[in-house]
PDB file of N, CA and C in Angstrom:
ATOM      1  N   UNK V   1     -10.023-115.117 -92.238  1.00 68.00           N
ATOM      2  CA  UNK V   1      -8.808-114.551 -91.640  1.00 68.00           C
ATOM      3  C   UNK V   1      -8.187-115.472 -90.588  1.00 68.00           C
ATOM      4  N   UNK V   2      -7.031-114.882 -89.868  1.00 78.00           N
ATOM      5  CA  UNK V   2      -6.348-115.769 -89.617  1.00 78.00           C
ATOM      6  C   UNK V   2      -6.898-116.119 -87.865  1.00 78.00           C
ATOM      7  N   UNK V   3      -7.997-115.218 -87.204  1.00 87.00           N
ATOM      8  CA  UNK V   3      -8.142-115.207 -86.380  1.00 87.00           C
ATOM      9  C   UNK V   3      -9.120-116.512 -86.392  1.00 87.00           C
ATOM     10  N   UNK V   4     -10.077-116.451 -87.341  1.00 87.00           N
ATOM     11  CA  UNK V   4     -11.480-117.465 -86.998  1.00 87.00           C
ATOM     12  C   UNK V   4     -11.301-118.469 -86.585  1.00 87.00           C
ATOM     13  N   UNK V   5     -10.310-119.380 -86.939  1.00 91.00           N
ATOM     14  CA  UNK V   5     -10.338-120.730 -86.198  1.00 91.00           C
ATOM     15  C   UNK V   5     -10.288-120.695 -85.005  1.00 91.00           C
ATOM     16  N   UNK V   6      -9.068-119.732 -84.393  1.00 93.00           N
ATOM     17  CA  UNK V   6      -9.244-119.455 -83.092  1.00 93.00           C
ATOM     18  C   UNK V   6     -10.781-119.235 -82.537  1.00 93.00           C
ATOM     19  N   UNK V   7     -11.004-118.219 -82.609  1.00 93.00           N
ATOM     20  CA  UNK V   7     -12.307-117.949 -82.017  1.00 93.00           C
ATOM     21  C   UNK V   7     -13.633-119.067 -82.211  1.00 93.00           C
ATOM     22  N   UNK V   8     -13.734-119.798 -83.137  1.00 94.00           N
ATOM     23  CA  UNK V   8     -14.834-120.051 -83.253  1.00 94.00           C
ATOM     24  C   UNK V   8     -14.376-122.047 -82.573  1.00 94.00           C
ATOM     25  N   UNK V   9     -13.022-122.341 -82.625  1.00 94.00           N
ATOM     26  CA  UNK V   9     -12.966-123.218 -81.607  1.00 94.00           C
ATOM     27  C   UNK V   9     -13.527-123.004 -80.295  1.00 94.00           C
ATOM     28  N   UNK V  10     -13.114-121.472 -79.858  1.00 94.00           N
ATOM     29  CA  UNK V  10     -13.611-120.992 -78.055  1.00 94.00           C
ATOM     30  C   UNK V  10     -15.090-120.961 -78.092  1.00 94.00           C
ATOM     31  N   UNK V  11     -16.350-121.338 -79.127  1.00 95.00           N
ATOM     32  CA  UNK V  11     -17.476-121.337 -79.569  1.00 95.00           C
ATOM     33  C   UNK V  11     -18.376-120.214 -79.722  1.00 95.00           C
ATOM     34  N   UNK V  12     -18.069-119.398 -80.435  1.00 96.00           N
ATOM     35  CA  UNK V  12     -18.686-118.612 -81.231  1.00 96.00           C
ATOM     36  C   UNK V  12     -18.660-118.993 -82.763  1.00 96.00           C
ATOM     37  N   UNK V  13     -19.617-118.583 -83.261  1.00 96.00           N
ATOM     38  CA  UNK V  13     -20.414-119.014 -84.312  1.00 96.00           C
ATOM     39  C   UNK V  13     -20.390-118.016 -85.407  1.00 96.00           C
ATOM     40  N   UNK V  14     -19.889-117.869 -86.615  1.00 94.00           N
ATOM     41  CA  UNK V  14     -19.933-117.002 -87.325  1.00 94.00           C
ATOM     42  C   UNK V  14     -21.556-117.148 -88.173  1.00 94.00           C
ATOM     43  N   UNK V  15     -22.440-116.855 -87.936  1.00 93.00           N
ATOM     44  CA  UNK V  15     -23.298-117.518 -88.329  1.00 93.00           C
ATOM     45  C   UNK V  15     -24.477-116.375 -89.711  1.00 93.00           C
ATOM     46  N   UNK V  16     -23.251-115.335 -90.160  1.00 92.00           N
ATOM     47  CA  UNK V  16     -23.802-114.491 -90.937  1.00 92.00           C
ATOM     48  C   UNK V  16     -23.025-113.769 -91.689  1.00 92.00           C
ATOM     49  N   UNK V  17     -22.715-113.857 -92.758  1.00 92.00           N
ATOM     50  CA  UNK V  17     -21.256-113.456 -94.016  1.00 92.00           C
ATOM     51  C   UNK V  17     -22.028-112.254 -94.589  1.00 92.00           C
ATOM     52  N   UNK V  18     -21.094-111.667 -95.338  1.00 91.00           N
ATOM     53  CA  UNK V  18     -21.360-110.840 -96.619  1.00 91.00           C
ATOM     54  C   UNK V  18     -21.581-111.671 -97.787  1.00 91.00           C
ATOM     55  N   UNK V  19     -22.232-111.519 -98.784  1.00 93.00           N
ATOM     56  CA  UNK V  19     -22.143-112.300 -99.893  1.00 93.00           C
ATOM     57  C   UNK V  19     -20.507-112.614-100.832  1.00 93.00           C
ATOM     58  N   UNK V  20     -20.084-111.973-100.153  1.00 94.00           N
ATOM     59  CA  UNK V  20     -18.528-112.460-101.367  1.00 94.00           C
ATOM     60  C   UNK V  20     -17.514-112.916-100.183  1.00 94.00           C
ATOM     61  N   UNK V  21     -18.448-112.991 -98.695  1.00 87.00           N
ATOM     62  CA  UNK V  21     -17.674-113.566 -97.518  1.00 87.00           C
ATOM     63  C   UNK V  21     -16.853-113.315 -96.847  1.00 87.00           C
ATOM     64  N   UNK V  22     -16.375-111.595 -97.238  1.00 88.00           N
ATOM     65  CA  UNK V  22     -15.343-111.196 -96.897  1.00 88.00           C
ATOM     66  C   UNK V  22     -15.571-110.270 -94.666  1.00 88.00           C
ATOM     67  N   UNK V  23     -17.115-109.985 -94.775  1.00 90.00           N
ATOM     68  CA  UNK V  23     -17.262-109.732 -93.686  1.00 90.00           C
ATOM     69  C   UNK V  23     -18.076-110.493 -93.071  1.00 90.00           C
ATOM     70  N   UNK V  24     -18.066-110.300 -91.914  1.00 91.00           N
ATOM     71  CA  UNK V  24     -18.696-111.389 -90.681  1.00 91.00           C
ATOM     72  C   UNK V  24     -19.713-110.245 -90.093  1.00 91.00           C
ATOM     73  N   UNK V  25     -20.811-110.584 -90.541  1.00 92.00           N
ATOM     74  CA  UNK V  25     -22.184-109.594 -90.313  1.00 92.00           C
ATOM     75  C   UNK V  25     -22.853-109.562 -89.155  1.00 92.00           C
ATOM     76  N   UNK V  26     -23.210-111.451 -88.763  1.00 94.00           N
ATOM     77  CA  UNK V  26     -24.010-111.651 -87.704  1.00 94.00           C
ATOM     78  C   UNK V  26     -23.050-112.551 -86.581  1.00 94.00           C
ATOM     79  N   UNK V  27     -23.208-112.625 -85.546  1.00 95.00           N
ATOM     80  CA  UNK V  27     -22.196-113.464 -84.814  1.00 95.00           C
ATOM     81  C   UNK V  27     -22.997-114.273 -83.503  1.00 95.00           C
ATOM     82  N   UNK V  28     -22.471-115.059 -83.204  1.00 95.00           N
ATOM     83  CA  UNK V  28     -23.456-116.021 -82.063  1.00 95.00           C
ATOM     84  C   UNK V  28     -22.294-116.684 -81.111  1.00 95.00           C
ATOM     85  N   UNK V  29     -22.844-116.669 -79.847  1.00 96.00           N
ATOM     86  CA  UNK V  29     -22.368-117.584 -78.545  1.00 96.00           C
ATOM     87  C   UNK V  29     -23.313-118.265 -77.905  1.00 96.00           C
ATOM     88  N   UNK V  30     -23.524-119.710 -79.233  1.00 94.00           N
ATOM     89  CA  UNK V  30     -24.964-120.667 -78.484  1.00 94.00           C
ATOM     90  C   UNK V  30     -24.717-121.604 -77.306  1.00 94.00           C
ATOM     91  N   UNK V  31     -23.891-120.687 -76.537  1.00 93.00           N
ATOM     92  CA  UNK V  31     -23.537-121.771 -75.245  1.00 93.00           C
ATOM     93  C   UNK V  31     -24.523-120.654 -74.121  1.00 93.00           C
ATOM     94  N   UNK V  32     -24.338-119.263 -74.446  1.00 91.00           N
ATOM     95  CA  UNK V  32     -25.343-118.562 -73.484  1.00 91.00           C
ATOM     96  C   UNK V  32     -26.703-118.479 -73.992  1.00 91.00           C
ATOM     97  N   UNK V  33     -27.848-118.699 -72.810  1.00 87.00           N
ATOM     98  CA  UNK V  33     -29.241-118.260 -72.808  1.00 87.00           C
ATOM     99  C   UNK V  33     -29.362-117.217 -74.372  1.00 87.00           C
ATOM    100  N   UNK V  34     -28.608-116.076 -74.454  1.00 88.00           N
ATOM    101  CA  UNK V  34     -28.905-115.607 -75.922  1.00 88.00           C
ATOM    102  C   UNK V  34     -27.871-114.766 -75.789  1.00 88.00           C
ATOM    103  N   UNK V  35     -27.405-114.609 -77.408  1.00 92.00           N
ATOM    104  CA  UNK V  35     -26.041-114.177 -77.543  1.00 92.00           C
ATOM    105  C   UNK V  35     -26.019-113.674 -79.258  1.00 92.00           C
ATOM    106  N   UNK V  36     -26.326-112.509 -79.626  1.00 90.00           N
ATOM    107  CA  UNK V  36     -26.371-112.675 -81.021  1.00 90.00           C
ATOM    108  C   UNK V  36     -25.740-111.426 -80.888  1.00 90.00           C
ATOM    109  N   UNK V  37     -24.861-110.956 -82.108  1.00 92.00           N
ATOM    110  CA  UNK V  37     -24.588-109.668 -82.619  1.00 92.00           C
ATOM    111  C   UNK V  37     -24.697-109.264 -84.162  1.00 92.00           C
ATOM    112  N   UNK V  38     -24.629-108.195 -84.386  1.00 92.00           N
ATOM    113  CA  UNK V  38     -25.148-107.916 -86.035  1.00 92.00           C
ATOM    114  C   UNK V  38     -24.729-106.284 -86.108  1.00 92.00           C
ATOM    115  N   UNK V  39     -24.204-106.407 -87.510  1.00 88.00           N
ATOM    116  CA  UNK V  39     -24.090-105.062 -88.382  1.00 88.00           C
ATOM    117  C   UNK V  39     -25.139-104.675 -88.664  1.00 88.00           C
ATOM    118  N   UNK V  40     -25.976-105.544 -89.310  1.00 85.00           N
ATOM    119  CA  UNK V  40     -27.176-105.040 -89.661  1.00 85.00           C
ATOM    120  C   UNK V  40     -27.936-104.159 -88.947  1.00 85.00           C
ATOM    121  N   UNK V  41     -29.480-103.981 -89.578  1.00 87.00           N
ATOM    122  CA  UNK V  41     -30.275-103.079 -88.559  1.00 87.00           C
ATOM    123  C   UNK V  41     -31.511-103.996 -89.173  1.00 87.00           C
ATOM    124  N   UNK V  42     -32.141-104.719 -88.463  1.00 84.00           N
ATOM    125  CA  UNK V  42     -33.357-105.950 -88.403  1.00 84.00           C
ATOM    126  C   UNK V  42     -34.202-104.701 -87.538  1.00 84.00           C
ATOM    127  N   UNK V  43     -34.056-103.643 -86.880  1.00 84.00           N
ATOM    128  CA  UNK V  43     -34.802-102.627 -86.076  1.00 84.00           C
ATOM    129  C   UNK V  43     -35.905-102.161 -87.750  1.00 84.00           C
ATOM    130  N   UNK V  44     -34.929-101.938 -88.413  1.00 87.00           N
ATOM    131  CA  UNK V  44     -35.681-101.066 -89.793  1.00 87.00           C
ATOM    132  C   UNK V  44     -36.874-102.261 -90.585  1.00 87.00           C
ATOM    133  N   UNK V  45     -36.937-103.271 -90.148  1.00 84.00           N
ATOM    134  CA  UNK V  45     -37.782-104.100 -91.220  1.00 84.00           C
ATOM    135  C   UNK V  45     -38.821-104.997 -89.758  1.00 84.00           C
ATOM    136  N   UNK V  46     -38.459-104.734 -88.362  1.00 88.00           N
ATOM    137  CA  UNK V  46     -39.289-104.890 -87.758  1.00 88.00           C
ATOM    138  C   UNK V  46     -40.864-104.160 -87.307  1.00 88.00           C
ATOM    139  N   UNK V  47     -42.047-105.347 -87.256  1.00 90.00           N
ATOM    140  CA  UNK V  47     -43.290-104.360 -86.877  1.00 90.00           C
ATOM    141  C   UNK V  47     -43.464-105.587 -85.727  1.00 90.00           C
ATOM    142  N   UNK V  48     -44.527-104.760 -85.161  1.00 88.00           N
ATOM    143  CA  UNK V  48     -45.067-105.492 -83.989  1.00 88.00           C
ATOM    144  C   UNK V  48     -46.116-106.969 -84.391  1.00 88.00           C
ATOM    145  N   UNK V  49     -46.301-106.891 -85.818  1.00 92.00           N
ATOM    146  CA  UNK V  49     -47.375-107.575 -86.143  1.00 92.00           C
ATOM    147  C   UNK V  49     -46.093-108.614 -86.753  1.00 92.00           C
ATOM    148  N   UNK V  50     -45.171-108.714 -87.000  1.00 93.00           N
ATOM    149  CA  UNK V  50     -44.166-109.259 -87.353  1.00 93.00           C
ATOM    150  C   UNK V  50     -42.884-108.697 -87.349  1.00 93.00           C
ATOM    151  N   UNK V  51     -42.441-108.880 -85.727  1.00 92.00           N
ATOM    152  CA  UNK V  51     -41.289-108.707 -85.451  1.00 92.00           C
ATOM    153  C   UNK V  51     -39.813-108.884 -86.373  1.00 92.00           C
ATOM    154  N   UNK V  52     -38.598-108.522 -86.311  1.00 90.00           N
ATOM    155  CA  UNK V  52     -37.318-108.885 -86.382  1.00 90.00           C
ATOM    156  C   UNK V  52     -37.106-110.556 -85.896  1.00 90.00           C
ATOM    157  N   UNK V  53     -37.038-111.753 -86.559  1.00 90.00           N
ATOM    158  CA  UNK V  53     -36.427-112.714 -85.615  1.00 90.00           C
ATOM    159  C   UNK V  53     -35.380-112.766 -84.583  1.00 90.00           C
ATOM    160  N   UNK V  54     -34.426-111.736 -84.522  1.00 88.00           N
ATOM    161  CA  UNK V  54     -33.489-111.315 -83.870  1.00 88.00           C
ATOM    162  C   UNK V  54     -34.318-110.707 -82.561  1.00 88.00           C
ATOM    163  N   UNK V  55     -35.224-110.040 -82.982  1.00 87.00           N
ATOM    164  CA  UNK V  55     -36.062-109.273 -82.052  1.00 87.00           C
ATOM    165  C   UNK V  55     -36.659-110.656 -80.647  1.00 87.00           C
ATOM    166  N   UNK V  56     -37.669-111.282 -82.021  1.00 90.00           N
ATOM    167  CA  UNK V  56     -38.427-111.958 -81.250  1.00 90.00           C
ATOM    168  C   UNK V  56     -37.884-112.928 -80.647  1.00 90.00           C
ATOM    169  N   UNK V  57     -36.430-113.248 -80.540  1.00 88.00           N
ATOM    170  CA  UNK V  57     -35.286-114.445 -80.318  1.00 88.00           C
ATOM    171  C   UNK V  57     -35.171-113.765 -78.835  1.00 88.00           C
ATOM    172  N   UNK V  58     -34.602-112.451 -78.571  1.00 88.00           N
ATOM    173  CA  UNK V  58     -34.392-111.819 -77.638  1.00 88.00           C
ATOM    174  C   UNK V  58     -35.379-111.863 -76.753  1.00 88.00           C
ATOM    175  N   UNK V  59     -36.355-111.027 -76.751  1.00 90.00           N
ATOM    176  CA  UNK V  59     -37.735-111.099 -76.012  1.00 90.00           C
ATOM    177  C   UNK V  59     -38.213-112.609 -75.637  1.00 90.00           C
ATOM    178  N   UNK V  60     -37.827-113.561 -76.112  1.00 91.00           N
ATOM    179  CA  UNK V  60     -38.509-114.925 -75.856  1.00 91.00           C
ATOM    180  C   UNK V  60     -37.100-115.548 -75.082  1.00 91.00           C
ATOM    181  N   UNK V  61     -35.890-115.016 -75.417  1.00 90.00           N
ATOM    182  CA  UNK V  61     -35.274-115.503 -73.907  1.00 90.00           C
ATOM    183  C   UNK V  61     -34.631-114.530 -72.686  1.00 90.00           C
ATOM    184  N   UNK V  62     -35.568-113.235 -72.787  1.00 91.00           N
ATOM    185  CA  UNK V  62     -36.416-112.572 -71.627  1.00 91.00           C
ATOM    186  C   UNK V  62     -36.718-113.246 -70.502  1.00 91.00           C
ATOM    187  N   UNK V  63     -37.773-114.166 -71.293  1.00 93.00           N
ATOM    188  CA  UNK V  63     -39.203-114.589 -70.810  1.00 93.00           C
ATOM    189  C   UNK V  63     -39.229-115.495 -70.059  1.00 93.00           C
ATOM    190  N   UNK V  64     -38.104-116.218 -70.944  1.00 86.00           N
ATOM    191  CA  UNK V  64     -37.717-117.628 -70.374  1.00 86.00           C
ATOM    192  C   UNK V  64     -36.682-117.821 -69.270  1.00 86.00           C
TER     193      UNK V  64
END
């Protein structure tokens, strides 16, 4: 669309499509400590014995 160039010059990251590309699923601002957003739900396929990477991305820049 006609917005993305804009935005993703100001550095955000489209960094997660739909398969036919028409939606923007996951989104990123790798200029902050951590910055992710998502449609999805990574909550439903996370365990403690093997977290969400989204999960364990978060919690590890908690920490840091």
């Amino acid at each position: 669309p006609d917005y993305h160039q804009l935005i993703t010059e100001k550095g955000m990251v489209f960094s997660g499509c739909s398969r036919d590309g028409r939606l923007v699923e996951f989104i990123e601002l790798p200029k902050l400590k951590f910055f992710a957003a998502t449609q999805a739900h990574p909550e439903l396929k996370s365990r403690m014995e093997l977290p969400s990477p989204l999960f364990y991305g978060f919690v590890k820049a908690c920490l840091h």
